[in-house]
JSON list of N, CA and C in Angstrom, two decimals:
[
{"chain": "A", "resi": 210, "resn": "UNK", "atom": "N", "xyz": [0.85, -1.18, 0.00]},
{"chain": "A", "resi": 210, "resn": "UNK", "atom": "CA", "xyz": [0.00, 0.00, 0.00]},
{"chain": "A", "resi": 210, "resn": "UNK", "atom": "C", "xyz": [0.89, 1.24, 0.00]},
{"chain": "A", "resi": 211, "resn": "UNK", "atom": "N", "xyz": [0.65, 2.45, -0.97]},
{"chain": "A", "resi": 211, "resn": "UNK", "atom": "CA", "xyz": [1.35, 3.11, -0.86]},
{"chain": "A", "resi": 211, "resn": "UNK", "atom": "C", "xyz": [0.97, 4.47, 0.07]},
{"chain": "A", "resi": 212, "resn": "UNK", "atom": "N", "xyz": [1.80, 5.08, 0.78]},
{"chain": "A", "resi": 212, "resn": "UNK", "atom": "CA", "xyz": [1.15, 5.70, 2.04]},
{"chain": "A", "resi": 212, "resn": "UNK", "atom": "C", "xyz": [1.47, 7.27, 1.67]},
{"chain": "A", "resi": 213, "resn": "UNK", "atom": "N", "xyz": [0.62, 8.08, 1.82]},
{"chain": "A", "resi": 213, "resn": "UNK", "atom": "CA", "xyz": [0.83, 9.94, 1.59]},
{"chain": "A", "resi": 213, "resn": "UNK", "atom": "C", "xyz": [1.08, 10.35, 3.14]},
{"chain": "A", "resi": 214, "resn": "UNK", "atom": "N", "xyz": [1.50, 11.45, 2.62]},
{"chain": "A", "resi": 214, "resn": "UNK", "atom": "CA", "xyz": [2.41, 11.78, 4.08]},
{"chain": "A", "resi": 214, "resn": "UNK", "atom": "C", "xyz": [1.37, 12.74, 4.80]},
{"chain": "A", "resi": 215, "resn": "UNK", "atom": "N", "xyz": [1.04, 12.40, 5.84]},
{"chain": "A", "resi": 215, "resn": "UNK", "atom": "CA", "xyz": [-0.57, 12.79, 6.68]},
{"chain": "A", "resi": 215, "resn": "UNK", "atom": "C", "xyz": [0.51, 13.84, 8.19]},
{"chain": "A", "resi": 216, "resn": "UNK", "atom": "N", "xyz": [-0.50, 14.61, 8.52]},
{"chain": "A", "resi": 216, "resn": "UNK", "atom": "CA", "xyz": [0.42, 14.83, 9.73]},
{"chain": "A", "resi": 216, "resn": "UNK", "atom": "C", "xyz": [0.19, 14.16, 10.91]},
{"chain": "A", "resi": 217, "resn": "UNK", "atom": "N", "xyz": [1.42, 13.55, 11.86]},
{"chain": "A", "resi": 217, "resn": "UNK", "atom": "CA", "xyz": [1.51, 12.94, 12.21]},
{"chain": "A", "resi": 217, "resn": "UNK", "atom": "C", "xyz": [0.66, 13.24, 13.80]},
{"chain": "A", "resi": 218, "resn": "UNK", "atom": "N", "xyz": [-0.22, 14.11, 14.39]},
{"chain": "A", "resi": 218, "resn": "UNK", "atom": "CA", "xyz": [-0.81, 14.13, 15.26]},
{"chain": "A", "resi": 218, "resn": "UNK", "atom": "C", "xyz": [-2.20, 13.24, 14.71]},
{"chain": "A", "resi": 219, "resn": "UNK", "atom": "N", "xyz": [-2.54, 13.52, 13.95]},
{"chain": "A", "resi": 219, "resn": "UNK", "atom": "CA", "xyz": [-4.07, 12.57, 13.12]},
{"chain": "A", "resi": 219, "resn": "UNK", "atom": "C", "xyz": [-3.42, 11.29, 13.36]},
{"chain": "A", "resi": 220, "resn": "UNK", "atom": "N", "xyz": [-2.40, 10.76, 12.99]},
{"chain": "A", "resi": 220, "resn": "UNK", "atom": "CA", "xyz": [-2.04, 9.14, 12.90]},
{"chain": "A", "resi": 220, "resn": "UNK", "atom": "C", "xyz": [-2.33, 9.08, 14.58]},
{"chain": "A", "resi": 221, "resn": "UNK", "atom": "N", "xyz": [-1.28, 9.35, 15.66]},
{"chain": "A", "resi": 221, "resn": "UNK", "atom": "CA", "xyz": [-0.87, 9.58, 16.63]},
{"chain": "A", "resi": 221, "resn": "UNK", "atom": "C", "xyz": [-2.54, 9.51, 17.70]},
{"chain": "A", "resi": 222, "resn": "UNK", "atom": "N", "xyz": [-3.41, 10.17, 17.36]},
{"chain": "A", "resi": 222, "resn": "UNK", "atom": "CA", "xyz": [-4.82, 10.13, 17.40]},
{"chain": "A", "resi": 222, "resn": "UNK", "atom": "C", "xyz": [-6.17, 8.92, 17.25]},
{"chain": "A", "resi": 223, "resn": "UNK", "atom": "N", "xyz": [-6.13, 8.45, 16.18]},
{"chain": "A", "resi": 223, "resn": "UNK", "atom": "CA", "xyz": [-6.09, 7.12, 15.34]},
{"chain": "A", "resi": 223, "resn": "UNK", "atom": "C", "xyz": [-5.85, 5.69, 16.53]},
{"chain": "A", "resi": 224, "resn": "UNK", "atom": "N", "xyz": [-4.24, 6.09, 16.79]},
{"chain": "A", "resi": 224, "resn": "UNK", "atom": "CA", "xyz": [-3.54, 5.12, 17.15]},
{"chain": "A", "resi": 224, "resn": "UNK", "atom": "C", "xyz": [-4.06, 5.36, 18.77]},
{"chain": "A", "resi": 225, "resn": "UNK", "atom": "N", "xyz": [-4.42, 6.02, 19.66]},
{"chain": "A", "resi": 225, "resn": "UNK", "atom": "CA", "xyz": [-4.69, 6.00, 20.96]},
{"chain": "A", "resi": 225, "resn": "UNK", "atom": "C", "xyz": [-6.35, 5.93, 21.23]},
{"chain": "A", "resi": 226, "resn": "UNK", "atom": "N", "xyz": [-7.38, 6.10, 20.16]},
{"chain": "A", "resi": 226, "resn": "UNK", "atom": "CA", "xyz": [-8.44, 5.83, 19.89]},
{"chain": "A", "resi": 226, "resn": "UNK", "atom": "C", "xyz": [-8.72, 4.24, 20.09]},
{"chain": "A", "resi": 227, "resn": "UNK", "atom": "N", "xyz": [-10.27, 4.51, 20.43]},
{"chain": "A", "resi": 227, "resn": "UNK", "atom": "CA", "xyz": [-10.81, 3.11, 20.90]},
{"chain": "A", "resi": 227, "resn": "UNK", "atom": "C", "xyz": [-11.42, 1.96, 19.68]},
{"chain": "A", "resi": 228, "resn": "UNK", "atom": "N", "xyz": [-10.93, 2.46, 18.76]},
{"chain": "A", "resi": 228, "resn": "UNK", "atom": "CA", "xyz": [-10.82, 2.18, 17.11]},
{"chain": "A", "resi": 228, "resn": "UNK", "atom": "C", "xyz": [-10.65, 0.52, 17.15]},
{"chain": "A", "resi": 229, "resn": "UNK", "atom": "N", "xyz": [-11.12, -0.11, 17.04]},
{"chain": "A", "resi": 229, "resn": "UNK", "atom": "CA", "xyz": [-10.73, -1.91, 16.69]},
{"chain": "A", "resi": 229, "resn": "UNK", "atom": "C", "xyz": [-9.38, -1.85, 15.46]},
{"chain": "A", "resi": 230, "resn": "UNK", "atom": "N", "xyz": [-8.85, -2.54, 15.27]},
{"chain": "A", "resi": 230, "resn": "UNK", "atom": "CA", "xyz": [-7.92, -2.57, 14.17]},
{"chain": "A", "resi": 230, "resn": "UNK", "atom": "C", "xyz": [-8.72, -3.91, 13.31]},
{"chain": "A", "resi": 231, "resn": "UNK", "atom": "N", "xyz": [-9.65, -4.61, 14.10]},
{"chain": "A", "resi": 231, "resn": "UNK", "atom": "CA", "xyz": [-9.93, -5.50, 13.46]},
{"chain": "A", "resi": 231, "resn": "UNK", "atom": "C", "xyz": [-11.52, -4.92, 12.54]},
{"chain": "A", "resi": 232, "resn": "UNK", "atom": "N", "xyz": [-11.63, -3.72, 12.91]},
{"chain": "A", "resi": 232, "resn": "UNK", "atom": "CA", "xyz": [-13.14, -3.69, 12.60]},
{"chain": "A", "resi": 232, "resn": "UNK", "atom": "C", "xyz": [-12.92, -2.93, 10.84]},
{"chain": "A", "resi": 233, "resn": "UNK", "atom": "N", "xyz": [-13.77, -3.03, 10.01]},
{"chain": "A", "resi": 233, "resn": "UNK", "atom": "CA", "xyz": [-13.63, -2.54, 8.56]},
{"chain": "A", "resi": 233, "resn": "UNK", "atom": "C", "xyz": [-14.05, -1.32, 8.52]},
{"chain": "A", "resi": 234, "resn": "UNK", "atom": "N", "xyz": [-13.38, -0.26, 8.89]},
{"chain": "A", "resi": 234, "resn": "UNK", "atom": "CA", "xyz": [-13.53, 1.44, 8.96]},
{"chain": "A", "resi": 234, "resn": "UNK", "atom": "C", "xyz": [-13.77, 2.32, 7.61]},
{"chain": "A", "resi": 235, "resn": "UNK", "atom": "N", "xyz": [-14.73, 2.77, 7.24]},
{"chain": "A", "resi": 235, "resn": "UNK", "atom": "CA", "xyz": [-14.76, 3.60, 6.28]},
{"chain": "A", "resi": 235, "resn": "UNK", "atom": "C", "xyz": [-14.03, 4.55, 6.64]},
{"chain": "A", "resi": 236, "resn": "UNK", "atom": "N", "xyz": [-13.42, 5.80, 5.70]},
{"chain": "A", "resi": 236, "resn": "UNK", "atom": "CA", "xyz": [-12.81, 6.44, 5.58]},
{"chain": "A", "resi": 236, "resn": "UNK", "atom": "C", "xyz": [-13.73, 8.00, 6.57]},
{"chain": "A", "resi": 237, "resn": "UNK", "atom": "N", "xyz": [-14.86, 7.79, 6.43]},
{"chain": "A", "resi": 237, "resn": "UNK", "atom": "CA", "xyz": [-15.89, 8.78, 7.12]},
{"chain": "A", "resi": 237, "resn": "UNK", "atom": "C", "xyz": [-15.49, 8.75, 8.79]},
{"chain": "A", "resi": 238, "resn": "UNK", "atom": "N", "xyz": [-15.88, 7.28, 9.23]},
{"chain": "A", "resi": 238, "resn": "UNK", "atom": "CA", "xyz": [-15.29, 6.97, 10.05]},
{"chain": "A", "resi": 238, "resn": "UNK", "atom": "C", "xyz": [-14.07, 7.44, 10.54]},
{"chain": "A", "resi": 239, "resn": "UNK", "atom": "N", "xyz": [-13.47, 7.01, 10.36]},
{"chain": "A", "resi": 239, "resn": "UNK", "atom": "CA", "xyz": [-11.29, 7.15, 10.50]},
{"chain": "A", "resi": 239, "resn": "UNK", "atom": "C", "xyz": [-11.96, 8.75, 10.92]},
{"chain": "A", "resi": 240, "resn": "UNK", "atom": "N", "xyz": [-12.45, 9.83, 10.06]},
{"chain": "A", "resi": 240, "resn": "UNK", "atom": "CA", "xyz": [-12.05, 10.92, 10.10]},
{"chain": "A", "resi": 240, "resn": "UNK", "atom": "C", "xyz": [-13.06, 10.95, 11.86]},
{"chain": "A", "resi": 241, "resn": "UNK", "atom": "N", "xyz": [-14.16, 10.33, 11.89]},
{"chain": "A", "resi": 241, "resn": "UNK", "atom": "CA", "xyz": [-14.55, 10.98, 12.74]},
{"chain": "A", "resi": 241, "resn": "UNK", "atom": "C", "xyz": [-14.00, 10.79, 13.87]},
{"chain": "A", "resi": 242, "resn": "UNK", "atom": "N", "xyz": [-13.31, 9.78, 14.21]},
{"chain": "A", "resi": 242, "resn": "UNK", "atom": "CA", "xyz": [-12.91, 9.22, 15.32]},
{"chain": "A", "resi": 242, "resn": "UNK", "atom": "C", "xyz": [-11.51, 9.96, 15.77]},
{"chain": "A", "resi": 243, "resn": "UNK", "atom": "N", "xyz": [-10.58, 10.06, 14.35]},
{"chain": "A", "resi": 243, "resn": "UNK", "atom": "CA", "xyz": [-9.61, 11.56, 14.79]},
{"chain": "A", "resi": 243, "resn": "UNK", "atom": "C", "xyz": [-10.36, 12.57, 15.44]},
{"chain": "A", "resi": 244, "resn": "UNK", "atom": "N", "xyz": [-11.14, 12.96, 14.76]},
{"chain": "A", "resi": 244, "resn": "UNK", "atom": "CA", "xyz": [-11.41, 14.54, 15.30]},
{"chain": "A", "resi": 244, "resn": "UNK", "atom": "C", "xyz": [-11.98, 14.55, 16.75]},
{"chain": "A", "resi": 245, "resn": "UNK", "atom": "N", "xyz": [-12.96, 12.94, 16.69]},
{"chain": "A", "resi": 245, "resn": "UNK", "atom": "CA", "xyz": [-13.37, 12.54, 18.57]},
{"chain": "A", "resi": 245, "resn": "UNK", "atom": "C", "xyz": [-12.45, 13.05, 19.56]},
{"chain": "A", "resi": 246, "resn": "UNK", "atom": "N", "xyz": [-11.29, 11.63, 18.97]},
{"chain": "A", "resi": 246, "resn": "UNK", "atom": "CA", "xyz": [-10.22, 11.67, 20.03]},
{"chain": "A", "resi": 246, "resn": "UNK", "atom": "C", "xyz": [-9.24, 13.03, 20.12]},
{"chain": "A", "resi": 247, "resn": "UNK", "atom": "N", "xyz": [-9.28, 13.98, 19.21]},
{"chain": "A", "resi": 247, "resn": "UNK", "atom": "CA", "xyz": [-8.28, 15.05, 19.41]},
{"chain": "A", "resi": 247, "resn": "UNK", "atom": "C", "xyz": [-9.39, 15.98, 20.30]},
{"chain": "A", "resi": 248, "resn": "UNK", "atom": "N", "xyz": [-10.57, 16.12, 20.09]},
{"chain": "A", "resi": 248, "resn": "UNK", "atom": "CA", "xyz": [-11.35, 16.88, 20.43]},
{"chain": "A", "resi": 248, "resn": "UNK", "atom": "C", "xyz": [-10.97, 16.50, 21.86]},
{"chain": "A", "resi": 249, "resn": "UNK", "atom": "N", "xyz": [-11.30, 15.15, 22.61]},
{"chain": "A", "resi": 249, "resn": "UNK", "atom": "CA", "xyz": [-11.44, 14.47, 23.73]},
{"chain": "A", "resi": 249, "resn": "UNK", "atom": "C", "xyz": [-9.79, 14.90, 24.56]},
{"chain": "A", "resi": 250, "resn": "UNK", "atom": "N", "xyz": [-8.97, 14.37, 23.74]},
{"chain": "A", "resi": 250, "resn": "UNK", "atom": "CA", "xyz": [-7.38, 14.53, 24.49]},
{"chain": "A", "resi": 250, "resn": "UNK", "atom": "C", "xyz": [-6.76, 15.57, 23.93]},
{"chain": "A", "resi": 251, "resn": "UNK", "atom": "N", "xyz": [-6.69, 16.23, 22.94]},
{"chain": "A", "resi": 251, "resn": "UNK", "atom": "CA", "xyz": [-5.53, 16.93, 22.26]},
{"chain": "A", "resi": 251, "resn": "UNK", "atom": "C", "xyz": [-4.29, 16.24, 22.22]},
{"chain": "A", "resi": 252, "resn": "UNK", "atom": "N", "xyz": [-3.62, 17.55, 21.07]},
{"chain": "A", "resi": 252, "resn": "UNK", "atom": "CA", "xyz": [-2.60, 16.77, 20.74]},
{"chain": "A", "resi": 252, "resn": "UNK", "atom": "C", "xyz": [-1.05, 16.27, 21.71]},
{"chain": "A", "resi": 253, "resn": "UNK", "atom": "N", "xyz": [-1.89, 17.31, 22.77]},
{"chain": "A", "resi": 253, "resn": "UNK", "atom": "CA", "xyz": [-0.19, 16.39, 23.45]},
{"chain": "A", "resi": 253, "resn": "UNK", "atom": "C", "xyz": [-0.75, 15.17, 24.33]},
{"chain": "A", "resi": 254, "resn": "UNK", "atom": "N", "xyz": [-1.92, 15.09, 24.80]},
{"chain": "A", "resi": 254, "resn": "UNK", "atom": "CA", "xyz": [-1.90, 13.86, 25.47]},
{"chain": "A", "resi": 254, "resn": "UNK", "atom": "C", "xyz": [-2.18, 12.53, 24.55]},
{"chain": "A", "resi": 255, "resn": "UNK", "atom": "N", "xyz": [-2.68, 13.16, 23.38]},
{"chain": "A", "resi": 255, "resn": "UNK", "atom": "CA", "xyz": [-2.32, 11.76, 22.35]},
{"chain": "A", "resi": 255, "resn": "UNK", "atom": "C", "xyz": [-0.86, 11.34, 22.27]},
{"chain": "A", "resi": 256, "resn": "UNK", "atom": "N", "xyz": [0.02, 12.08, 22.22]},
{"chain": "A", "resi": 256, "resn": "UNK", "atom": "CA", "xyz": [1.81, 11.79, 22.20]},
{"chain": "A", "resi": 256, "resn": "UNK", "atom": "C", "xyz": [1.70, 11.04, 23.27]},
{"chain": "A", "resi": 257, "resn": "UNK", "atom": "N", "xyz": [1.48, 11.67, 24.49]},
{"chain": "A", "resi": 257, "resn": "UNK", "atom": "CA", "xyz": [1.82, 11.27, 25.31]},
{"chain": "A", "resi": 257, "resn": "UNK", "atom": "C", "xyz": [1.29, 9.72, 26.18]},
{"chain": "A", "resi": 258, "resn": "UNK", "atom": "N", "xyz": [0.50, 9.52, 25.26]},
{"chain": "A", "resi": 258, "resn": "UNK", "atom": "CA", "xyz": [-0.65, 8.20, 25.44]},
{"chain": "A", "resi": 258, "resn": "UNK", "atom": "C", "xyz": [-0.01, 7.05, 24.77]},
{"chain": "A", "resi": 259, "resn": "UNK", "atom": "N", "xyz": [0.34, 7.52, 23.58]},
{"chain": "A", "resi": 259, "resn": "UNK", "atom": "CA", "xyz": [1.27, 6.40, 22.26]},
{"chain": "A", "resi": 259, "resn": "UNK", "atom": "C", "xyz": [2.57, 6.16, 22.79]},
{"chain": "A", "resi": 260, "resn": "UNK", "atom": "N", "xyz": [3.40, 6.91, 23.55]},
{"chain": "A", "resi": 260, "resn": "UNK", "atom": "CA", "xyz": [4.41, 7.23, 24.00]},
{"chain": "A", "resi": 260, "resn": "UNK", "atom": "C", "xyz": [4.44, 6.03, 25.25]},
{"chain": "A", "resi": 261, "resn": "UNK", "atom": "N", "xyz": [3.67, 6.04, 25.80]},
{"chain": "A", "resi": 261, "resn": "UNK", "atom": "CA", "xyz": [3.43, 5.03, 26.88]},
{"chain": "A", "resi": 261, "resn": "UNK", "atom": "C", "xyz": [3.38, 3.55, 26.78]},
{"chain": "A", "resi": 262, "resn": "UNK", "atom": "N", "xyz": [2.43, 3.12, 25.18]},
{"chain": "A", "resi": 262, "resn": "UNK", "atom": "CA", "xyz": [2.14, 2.24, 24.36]},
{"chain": "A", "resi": 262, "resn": "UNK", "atom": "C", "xyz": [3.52, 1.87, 23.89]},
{"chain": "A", "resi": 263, "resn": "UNK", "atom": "N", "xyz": [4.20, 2.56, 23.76]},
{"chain": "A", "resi": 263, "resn": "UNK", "atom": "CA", "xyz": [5.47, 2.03, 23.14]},
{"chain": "A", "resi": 263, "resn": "UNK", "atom": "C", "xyz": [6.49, 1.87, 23.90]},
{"chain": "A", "resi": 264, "resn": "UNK", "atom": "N", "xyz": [6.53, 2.43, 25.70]},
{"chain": "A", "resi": 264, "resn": "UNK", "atom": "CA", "xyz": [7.41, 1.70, 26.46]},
{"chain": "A", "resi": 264, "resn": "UNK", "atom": "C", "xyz": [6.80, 0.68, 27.07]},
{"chain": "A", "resi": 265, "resn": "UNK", "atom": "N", "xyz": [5.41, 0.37, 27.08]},
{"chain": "A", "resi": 265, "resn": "UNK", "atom": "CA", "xyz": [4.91, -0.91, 27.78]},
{"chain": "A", "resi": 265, "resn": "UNK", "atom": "C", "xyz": [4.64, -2.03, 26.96]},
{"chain": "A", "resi": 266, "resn": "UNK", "atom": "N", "xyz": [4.26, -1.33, 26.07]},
{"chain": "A", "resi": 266, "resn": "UNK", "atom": "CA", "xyz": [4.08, -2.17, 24.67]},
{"chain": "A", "resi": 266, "resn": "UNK", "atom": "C", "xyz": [4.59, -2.44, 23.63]},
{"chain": "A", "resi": 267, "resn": "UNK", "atom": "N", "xyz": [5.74, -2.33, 23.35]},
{"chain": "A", "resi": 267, "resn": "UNK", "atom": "CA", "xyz": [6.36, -2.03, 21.89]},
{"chain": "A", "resi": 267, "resn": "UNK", "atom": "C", "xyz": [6.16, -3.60, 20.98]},
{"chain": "A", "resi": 268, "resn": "UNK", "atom": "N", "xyz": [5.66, -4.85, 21.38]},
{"chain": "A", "resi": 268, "resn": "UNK", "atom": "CA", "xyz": [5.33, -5.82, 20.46]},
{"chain": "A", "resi": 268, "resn": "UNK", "atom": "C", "xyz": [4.29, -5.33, 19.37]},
{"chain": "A", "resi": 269, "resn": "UNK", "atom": "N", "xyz": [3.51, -4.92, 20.07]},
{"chain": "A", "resi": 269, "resn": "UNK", "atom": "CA", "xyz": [2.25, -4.51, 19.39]},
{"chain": "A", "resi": 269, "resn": "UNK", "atom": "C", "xyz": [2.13, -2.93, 18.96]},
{"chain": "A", "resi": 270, "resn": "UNK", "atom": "N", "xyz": [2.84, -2.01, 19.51]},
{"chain": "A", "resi": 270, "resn": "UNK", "atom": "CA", "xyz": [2.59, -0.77, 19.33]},
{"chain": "A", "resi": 270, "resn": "UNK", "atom": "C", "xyz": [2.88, -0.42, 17.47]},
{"chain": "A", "resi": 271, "resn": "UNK", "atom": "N", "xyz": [4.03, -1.08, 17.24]},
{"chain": "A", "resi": 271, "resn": "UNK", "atom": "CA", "xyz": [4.59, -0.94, 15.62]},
{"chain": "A", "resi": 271, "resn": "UNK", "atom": "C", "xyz": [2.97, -1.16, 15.12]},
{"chain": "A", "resi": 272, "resn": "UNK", "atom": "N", "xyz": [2.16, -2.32, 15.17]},
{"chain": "A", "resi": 272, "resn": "UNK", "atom": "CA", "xyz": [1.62, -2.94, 14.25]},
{"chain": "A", "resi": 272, "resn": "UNK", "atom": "C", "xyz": [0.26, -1.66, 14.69]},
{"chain": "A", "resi": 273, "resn": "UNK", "atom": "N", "xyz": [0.25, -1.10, 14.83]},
{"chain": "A", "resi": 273, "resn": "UNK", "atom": "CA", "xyz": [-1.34, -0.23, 15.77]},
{"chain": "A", "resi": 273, "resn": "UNK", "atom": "C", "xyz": [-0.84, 0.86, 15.08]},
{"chain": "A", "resi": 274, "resn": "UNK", "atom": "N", "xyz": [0.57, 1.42, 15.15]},
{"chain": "A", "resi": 274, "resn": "UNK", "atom": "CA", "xyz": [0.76, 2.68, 14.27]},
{"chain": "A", "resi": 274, "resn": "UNK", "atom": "C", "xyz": [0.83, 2.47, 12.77]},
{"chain": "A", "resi": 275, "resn": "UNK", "atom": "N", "xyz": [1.31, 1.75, 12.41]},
{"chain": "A", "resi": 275, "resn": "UNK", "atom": "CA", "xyz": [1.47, 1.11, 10.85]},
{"chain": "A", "resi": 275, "resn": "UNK", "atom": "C", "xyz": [-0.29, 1.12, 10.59]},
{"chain": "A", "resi": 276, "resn": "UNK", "atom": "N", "xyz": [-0.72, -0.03, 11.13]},
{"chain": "A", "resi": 276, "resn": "UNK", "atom": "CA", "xyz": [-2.78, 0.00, 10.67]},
{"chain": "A", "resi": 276, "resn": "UNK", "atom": "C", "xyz": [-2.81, 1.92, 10.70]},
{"chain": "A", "resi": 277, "resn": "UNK", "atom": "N", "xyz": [-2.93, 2.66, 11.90]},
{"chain": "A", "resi": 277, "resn": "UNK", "atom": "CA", "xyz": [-3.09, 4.00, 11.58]},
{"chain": "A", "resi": 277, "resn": "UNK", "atom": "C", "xyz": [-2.49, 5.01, 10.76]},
{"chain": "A", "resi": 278, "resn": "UNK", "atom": "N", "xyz": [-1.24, 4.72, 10.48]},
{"chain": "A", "resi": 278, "resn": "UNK", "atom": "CA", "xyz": [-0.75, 5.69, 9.67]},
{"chain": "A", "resi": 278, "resn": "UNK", "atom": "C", "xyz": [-1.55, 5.19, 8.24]},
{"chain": "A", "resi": 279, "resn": "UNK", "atom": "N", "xyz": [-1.74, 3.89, 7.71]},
{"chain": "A", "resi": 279, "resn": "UNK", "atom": "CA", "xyz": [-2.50, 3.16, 6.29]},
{"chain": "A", "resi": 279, "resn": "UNK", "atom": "C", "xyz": [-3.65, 4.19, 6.39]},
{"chain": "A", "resi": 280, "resn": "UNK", "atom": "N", "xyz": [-4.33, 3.77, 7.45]},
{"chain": "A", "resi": 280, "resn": "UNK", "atom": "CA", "xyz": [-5.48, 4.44, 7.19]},
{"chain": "A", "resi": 280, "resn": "UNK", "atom": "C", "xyz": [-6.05, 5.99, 7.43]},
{"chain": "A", "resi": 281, "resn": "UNK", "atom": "N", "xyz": [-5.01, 6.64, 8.48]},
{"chain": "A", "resi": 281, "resn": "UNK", "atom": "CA", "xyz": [-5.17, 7.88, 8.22]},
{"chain": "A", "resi": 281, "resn": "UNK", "atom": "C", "xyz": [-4.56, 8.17, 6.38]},
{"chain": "A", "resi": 282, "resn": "UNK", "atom": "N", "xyz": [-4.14, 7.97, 6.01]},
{"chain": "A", "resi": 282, "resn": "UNK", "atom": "CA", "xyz": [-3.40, 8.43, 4.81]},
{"chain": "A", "resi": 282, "resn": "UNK", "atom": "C", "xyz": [-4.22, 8.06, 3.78]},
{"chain": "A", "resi": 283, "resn": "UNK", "atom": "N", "xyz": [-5.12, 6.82, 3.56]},
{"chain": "A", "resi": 283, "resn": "UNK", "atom": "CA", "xyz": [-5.88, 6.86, 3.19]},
{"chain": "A", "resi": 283, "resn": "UNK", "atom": "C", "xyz": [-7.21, 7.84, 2.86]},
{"chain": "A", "resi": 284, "resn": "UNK", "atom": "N", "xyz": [-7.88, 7.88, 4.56]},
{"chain": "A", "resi": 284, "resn": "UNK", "atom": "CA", "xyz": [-9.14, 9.00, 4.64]},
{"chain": "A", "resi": 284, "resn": "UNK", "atom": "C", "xyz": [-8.52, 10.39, 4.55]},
{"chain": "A", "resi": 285, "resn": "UNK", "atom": "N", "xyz": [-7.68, 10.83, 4.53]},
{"chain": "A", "resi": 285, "resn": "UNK", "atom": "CA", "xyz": [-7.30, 12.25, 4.83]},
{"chain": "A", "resi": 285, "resn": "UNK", "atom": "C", "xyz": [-7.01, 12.44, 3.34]},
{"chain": "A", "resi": 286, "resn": "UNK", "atom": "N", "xyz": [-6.21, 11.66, 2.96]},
{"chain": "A", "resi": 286, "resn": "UNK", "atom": "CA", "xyz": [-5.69, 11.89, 1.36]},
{"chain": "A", "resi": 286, "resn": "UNK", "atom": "C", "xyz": [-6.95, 12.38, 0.51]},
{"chain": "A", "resi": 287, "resn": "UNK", "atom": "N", "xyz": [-7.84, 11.30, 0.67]},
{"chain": "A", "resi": 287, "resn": "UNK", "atom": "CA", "xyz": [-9.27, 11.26, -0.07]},
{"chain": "A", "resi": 287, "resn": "UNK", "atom": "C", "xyz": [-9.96, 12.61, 0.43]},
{"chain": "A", "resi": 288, "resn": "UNK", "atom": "N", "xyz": [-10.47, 12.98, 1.60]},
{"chain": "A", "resi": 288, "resn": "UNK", "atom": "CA", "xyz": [-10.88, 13.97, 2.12]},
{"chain": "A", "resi": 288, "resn": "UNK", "atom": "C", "xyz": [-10.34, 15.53, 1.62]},
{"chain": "A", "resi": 289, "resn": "UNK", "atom": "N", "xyz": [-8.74, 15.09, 1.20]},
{"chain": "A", "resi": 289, "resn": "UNK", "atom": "CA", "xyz": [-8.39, 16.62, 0.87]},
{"chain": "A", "resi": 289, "resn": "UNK", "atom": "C", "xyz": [-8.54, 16.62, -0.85]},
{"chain": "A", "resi": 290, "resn": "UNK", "atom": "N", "xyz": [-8.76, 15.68, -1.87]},
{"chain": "A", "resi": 290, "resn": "UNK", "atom": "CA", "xyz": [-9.44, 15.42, -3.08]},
{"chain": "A", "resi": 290, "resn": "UNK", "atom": "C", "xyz": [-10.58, 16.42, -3.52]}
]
């Protein structure tokens, strides 16, 4: 998949969201759930949330930012179309 370069608080957002990785997200979706979770935390406690994920978690954290960065880059790309 080839990925457009999104800014990285939307991924970062995405990725600390209560988002399934397993669930099939429209692109409508994705957007709303950024704007939820930034609305809900902003952008530094999203850092600071992923940031946490990746010293307690780092097996899984790669694979949670990779699914979010795909799919933010996806809906955002399309959205700015």
């Amino acid at each position: 998949m080839t990925t457009h370069v999104v800014d990285p608080v939307l991924c970062m957002a995405l990725f600390v969201s209560d988002a399934s990785q397993t669930s099939d997200l429209d692109n409508g979706t994705i957007r709303d759930v950024v704007a939820r979770t930034l609305e809900q935390l902003g952008p530094n406690e999203c850092y600071a949330r992923a940031a946490e994920v990746f010293g307690d978690r780092p097996e899984t954290a790669l694979g949670r930012i990779t699914w979010a960065r795909e799919l933010c880059s996806r809906a955002m790309t399309l959205a700015a179309v």
